Short mmCIF file of C-alpha atoms in Angstrom, two decimals:
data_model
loop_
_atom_site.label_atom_id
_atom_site.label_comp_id
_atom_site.label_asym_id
_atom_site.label_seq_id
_atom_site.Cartn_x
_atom_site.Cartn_y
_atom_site.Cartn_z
CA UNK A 2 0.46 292.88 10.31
CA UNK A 3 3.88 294.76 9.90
CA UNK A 4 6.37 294.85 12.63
CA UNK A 5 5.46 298.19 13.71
CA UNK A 6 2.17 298.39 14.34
CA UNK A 7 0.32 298.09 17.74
CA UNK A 8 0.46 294.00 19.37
CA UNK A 9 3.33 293.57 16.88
CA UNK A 10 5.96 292.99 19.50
CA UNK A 11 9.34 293.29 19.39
CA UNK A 12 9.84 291.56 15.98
CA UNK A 13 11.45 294.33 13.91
CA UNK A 14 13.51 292.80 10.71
CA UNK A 15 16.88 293.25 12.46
CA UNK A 16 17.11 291.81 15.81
CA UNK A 17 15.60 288.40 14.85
CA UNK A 18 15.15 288.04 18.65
CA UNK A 19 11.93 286.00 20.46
CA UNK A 20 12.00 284.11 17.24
CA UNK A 21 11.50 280.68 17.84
CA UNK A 22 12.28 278.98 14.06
CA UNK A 23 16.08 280.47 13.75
CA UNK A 24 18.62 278.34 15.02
CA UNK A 25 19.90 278.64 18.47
CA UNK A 26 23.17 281.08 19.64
CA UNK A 27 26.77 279.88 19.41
CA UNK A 28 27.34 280.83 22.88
CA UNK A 29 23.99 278.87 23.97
CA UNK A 30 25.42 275.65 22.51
CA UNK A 31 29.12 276.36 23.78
CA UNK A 32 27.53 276.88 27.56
CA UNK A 33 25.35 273.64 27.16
CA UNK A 34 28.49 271.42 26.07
CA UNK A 35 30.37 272.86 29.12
CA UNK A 36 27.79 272.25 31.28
CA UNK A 37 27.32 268.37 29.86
CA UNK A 38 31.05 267.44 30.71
CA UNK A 39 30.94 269.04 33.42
CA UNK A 40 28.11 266.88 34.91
CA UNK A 41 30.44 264.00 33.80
CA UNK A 42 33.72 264.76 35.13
CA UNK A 43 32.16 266.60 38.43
CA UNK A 44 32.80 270.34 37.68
CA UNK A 45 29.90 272.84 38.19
CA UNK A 46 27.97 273.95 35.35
CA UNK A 47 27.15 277.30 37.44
CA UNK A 48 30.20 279.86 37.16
CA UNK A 49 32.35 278.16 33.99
CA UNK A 50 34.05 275.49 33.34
CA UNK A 51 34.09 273.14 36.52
CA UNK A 52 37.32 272.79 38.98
CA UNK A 53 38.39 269.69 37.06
CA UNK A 54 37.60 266.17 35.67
CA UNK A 55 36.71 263.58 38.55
CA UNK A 56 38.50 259.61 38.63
CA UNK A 57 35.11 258.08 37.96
CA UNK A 58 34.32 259.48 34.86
CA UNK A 59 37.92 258.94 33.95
CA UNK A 60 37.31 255.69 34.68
CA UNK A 61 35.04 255.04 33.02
CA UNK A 62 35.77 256.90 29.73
CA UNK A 63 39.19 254.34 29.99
CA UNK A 64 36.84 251.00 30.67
CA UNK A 65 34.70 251.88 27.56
CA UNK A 66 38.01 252.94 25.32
CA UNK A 67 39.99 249.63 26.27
CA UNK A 68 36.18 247.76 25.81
CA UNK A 69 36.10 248.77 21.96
CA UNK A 70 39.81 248.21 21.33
CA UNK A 71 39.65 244.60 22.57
CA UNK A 72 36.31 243.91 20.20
CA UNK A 73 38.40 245.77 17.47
CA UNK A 74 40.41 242.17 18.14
CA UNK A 75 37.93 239.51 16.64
CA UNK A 76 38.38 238.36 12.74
CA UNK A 77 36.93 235.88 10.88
CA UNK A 78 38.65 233.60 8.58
CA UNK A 79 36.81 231.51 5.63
CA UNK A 80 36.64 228.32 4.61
CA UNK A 81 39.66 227.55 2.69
CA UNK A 82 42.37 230.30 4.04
CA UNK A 83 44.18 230.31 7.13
CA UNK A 84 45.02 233.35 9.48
CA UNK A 85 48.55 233.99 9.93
CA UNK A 86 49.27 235.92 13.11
CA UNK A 87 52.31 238.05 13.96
CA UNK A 88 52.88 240.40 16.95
CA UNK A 89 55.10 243.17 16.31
CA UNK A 90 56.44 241.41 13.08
CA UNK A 91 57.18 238.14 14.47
CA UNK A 92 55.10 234.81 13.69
CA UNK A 93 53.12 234.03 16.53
CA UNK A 94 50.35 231.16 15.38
CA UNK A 95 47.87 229.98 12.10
CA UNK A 96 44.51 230.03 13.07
CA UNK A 97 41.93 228.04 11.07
CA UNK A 98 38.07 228.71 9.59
CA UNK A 99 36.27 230.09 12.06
CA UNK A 100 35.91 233.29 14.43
CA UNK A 101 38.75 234.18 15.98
CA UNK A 102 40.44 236.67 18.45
CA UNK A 103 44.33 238.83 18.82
CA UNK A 104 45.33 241.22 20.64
CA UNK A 105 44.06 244.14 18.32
CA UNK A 106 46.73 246.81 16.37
CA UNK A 107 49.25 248.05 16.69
CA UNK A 108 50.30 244.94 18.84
CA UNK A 109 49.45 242.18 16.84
CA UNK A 110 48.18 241.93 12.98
CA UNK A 111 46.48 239.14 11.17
CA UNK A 112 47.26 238.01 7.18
CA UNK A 113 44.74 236.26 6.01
CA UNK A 114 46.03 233.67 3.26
CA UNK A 115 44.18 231.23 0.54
CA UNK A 116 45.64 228.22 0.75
CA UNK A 117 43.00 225.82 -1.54
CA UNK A 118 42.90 229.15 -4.74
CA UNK A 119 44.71 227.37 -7.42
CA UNK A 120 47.31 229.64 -8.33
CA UNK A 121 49.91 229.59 -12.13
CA UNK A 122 52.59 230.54 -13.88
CA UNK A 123 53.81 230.79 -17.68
CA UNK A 124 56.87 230.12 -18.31
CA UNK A 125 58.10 230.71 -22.61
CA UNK A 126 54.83 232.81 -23.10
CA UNK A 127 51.88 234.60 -22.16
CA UNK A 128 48.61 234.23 -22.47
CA UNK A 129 46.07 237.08 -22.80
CA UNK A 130 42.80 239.04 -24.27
CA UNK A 131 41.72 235.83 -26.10
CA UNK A 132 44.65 236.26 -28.80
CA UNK A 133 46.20 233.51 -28.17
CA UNK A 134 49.47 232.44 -27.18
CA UNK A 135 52.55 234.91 -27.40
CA UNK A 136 55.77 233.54 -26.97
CA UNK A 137 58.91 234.86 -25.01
CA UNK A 138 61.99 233.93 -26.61
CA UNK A 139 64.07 234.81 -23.86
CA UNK A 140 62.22 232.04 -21.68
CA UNK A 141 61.19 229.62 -24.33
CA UNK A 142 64.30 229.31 -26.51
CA UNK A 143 66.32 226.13 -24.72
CA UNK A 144 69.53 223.92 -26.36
CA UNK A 145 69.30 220.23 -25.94
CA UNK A 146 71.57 217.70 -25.75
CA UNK A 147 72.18 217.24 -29.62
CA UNK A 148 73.17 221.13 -29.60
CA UNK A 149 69.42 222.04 -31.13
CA UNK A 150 67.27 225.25 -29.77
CA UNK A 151 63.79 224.44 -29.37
CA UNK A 152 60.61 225.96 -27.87
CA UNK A 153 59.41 225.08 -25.28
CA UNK A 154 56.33 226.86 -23.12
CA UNK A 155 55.21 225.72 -19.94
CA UNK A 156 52.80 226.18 -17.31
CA UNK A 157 52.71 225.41 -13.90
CA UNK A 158 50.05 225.05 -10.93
CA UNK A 159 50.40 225.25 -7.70
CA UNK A 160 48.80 226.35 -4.06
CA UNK A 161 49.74 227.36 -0.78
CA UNK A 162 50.51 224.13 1.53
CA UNK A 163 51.97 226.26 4.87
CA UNK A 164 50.57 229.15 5.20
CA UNK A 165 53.54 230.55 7.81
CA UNK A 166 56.33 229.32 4.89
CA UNK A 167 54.57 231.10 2.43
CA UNK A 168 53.81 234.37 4.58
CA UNK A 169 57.92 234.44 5.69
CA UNK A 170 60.46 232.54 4.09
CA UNK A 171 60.34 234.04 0.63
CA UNK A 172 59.69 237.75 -0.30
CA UNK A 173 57.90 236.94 -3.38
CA UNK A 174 57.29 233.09 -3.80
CA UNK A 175 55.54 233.35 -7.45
CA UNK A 176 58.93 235.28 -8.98
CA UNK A 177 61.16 232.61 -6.95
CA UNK A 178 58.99 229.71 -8.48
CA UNK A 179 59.32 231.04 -11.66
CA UNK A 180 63.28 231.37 -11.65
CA UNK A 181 63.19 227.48 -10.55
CA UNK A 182 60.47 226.53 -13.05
CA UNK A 183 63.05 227.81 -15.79
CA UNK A 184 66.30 226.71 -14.22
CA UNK A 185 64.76 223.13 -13.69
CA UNK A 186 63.39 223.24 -17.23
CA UNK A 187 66.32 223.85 -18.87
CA UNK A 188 68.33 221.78 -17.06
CA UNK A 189 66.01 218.56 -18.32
CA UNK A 190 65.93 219.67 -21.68
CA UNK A 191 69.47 220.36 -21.60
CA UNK A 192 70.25 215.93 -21.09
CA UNK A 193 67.44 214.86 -23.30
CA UNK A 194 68.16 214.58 -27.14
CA UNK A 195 65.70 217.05 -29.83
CA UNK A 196 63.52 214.02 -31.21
CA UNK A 197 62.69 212.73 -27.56
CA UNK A 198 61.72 216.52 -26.28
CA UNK A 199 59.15 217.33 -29.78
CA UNK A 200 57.70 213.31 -30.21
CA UNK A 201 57.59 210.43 -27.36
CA UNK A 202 59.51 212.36 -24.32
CA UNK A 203 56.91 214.49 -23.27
CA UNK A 204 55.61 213.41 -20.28
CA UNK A 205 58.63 211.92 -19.07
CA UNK A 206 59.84 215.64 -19.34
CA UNK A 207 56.72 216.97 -17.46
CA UNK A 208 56.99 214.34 -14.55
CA UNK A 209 61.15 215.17 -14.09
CA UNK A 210 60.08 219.21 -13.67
CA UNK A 211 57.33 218.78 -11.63
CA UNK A 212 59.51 216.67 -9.42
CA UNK A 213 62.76 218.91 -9.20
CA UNK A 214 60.72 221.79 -8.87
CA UNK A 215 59.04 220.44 -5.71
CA UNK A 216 62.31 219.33 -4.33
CA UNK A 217 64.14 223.16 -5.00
CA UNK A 218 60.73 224.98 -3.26
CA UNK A 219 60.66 222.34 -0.47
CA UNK A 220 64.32 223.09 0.05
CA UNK A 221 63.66 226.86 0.33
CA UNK A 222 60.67 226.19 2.42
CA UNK A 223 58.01 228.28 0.64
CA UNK A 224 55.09 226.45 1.44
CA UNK A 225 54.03 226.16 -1.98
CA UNK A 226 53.03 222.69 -3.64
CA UNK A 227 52.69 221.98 -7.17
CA UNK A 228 50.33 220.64 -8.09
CA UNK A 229 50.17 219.69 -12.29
CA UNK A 230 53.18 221.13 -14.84
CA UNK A 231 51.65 221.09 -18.20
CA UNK A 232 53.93 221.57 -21.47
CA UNK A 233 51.96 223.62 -23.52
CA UNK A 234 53.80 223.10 -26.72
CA UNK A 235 57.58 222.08 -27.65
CA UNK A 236 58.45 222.61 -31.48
CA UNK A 237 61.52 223.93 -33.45
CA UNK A 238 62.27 227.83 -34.30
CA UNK A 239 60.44 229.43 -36.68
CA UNK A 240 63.08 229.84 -39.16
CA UNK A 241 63.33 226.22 -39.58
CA UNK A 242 59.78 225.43 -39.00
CA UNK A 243 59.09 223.94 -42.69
CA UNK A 244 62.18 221.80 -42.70
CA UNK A 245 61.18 219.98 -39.73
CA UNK A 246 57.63 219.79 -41.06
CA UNK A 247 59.45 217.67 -43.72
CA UNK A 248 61.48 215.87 -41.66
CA UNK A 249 58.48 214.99 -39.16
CA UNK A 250 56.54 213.92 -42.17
CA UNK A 251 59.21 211.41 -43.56
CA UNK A 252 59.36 210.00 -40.33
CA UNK A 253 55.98 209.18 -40.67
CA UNK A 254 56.22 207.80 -43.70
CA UNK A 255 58.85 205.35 -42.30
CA UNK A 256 56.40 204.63 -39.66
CA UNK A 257 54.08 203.82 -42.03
CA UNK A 258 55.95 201.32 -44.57
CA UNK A 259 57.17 200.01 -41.00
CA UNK A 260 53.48 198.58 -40.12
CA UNK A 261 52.68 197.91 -43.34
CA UNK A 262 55.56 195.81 -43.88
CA UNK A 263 54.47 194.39 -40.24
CA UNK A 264 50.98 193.23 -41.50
CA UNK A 265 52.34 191.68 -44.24
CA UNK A 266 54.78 189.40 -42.59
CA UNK A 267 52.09 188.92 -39.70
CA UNK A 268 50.07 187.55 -42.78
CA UNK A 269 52.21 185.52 -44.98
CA UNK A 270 54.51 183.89 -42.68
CA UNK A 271 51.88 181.69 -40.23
CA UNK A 272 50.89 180.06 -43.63
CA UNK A 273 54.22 179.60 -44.82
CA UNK A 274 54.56 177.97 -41.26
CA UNK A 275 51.10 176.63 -41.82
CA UNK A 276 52.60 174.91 -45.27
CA UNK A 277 55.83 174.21 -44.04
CA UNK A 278 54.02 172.11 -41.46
CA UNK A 279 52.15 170.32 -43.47
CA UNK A 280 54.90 169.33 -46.20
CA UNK A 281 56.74 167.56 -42.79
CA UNK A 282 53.52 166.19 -41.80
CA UNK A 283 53.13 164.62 -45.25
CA UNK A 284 56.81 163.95 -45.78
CA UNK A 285 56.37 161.88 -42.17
CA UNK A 286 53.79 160.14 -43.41
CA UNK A 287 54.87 159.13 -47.03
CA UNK A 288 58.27 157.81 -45.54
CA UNK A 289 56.25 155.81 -42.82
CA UNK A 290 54.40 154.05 -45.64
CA UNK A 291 57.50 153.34 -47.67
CA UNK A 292 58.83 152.01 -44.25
CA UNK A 293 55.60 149.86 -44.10
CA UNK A 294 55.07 148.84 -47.37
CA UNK A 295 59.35 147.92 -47.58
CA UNK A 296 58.94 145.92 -44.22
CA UNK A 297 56.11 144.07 -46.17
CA UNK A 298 57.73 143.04 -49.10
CA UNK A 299 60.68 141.68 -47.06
CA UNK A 300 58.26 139.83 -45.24
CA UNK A 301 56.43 138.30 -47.99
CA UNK A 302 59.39 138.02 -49.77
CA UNK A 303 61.07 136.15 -46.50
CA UNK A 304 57.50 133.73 -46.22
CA UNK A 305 57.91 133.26 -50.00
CA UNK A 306 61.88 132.35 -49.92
CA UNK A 307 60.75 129.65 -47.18
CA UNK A 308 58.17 128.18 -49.44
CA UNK A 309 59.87 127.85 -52.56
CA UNK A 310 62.83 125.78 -50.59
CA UNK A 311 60.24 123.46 -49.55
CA UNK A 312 58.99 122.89 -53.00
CA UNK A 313 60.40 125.08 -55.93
CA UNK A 314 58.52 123.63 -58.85
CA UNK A 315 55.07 124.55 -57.45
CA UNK A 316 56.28 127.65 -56.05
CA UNK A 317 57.50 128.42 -59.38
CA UNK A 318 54.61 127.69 -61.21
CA UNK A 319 51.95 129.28 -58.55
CA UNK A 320 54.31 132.44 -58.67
CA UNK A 321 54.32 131.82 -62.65
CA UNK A 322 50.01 132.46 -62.42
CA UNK A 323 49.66 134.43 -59.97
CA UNK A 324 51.66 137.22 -62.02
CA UNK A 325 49.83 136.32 -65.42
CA UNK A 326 46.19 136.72 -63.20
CA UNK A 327 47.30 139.85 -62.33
CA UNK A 328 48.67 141.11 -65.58
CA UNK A 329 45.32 139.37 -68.11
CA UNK A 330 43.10 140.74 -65.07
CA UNK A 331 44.13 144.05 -65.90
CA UNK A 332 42.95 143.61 -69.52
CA UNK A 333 39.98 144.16 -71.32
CA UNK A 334 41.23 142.23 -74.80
CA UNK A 335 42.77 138.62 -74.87
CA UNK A 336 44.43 137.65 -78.13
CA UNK A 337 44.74 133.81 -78.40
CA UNK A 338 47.23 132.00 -79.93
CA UNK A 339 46.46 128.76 -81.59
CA UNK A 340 48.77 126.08 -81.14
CA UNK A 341 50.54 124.62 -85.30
CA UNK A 342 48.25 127.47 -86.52
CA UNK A 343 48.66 130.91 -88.22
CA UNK A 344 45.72 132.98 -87.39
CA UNK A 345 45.57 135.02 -83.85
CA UNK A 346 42.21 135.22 -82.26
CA UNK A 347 40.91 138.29 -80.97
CA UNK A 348 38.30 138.43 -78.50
CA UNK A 349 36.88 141.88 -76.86
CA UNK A 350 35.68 140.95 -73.75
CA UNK A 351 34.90 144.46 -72.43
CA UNK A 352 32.02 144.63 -75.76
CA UNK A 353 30.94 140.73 -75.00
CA UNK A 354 30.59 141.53 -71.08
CA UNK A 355 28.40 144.91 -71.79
CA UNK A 356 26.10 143.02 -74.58
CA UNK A 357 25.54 140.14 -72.26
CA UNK A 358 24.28 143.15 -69.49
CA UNK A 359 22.43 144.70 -71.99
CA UNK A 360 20.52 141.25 -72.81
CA UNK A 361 19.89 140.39 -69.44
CA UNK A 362 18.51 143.72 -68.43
CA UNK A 363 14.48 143.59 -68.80
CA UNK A 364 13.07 145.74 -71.06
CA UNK A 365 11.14 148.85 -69.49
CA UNK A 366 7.16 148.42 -69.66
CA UNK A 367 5.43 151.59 -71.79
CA UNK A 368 1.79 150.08 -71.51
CA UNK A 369 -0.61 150.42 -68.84
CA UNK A 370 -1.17 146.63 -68.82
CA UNK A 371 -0.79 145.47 -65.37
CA UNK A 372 3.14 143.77 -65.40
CA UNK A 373 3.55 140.28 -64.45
CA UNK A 374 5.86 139.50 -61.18
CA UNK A 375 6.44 135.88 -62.93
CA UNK A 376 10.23 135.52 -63.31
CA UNK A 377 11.32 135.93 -66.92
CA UNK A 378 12.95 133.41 -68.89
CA UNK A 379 17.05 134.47 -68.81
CA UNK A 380 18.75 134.45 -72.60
CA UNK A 381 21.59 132.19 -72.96
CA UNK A 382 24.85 132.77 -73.76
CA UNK A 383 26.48 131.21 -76.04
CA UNK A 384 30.17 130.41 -77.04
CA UNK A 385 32.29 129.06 -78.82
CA UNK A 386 33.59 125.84 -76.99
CA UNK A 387 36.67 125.79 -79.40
CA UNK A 388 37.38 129.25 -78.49
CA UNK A 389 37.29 128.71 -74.81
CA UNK A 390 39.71 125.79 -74.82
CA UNK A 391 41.98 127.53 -76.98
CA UNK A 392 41.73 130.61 -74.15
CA UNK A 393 42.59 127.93 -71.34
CA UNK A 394 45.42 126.44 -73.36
CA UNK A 395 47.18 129.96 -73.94
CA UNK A 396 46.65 130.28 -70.35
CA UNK A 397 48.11 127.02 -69.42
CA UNK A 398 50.99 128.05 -71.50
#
């Protein structure tokens, strides 16, 4: 149906009026608003804007305004931080974990700080980017006592122990730890020699930092504790680099003939003790048997002095064949000398002795003949009775 034909209305294309999808008039909405606040604040909605803004709703706006600015108040502060407080600037209290309430801003703010993050610093280089180490010269180079320059990097941990020191006392506490870091570094190279800083000084150095650097932050009052100082690496310039390379590995070598010389003497001189020992033992013992044996003689000698004053011809002639026993026992051959004759008998008694054990040794049995237990008759020796008087006359000789 088009707008102008008959029950079409009043809906022509231009006037858009008595249609109820368009959005409503400017003025409609103005006139509503007015009417609204003036409901609130007691003014008429009839005739304008109302005669003027009544103490209740004024009231009330001021309660609700003052209700949200003291909720705006409440903070929470995590596990591990603390809440430093200040009211117009000035330190007022820490608060710990937990919910907690100021007087909202502007009158009082809140900085939250981590006090358990474990915070660094490098001090003679940088680490980045996984490329490694770079080196500052201007940090790292330091002269020791011997007047050398060596590098030296260094890094430090630490973490907030007083939150309110750390907040106030220092504008920037990593930049002021870092000065000290470097000042007390270079002071402790500075009295130690070259070889003690690059080989067994090391963590003698580290502990002396660590220390002095506590005691110059705890004398600023930062609030900041350290908490491990790790040398990174100490060495020698670069443009001397190989030499000391050399130098490090003769030192080794020294090292090295030094221990092996040490095993050695560890090894050869408990058995030179060892022998030593044992030649005093023996010499100990061969003089107490000289000392024995000497101490016998004279005794024997004494008993035998006593004896032959009591009776020298027998002494005399018992001494006389007691030394010819001993000599003839010693003797396998006796050569007898017959008495107005010329011939010298020689008798072997070793071969006589051994023939007459040969004789009297049975026979061994080959057969299978049962052997008789009877006792055998014994062979006879025989000798020469002429030659056995001669023997005892050479001996009574």
């Amino acid at each position: 149906m088009s707008w102008n034909e008959p029950g079409g209305g009043k809906k022509d294309p231009w006037s858009g009026r008595n249609d109820k999808n368009d959005p409503p008039d400017l003025d409609e909405v103005i006139r509503s608003l007015q009417d609204k606040l003036g409901g609130i604040f007691g003014g008429g909605s009839k005739g304008g804007i109302g005669n003027g803004p009544s103490m209740k709703g004024v009231g009330l706006l001021a309660a609700g305004a003052i209700v949200l600015w003291g909720l705006s108040g409440f903070y929470t502060v995590d596990e591990g931080t603390r809440g430093v407080v200040t009211r117009f600037g000035a330190y007022v209290n820490t608060t710990q974990p937990g919910l907690n309430w100021h007087i909202p801003s502007p009158i009082e703010q809140v900085a939250v700080i981590n006090v358990e993050q474990q915070r660094f610093i490098e001090v003679g280089y940088r680490s980045g980017g996984g490329q490694g180490m770079g080196s500052v010269p201007k940090e790292a180079m330091m002269l020791t006592k011997d007047e050398n320059i060596v590098d030296v990097r260094l890094a430090v941990q630490y973490q907030v122990k007083d939150a309110k020191d750390y907040a106030f006392n220092v504008l920037d506490p990593a930049s002021t730890l870092k000065q000290v870091t470097e000042s007390v570094q270079r002071g402790v190279i500075g009295r130690s020699d070259m070889d003690f800083v690059l080989t067994e000084g090391r963590s003698d150095i580290v502990l002396a930092v660590k220390s002095e650097i506590q005691a110059v932050m705890d004398a600023y009052k930062t609030g900041i504790l350290i908490t491990s100082v790790n040398l990174q690496d100490a060495q020698p310039p670069e443009q001397v680099q190989g030499s000391f390379e050399d130098a490090i590995k003769a030192r080794e070598d020294k090292q090295r003939l030094i221990n092996e010389a040490e095993a050695y003497s560890n090894d050869v001189v408990p058995k030179a003790r060892g022998a030593a020992s044992r030649i005093v033992q023996e010499s100990e013992a061969y003089k107490e048997k000289v000392i024995a044996r000497a101490n016998g003689d004279v005794s024997r000698f004494s008993q035998l002095l006593a004896e032959y004053k009591k009776a020298p011809a027998v002494t005399k002639q018992r001494m006389y064949i007691e030394a010819m026993e001993l000599v003839l026992g010693r003797s396998n051959n006796v050569l007898v000398d017959v008495k107005g004759g010329n011939n010298i008998m020689y008798l072997p008694l070793e071969k006589l002795a051994n023939k007459a054990a040969e004789d009297a040794a049975p026979a061994p049995v080959v057969s299978h003949e049962p052997v008789s237990l009877s006792p055998q008759p014994v062979k006879e020796i025989k000798t020469d009775v002429r030659t056995s008087s001669r023997e005892r006359d050479v001996r009574g000789r």
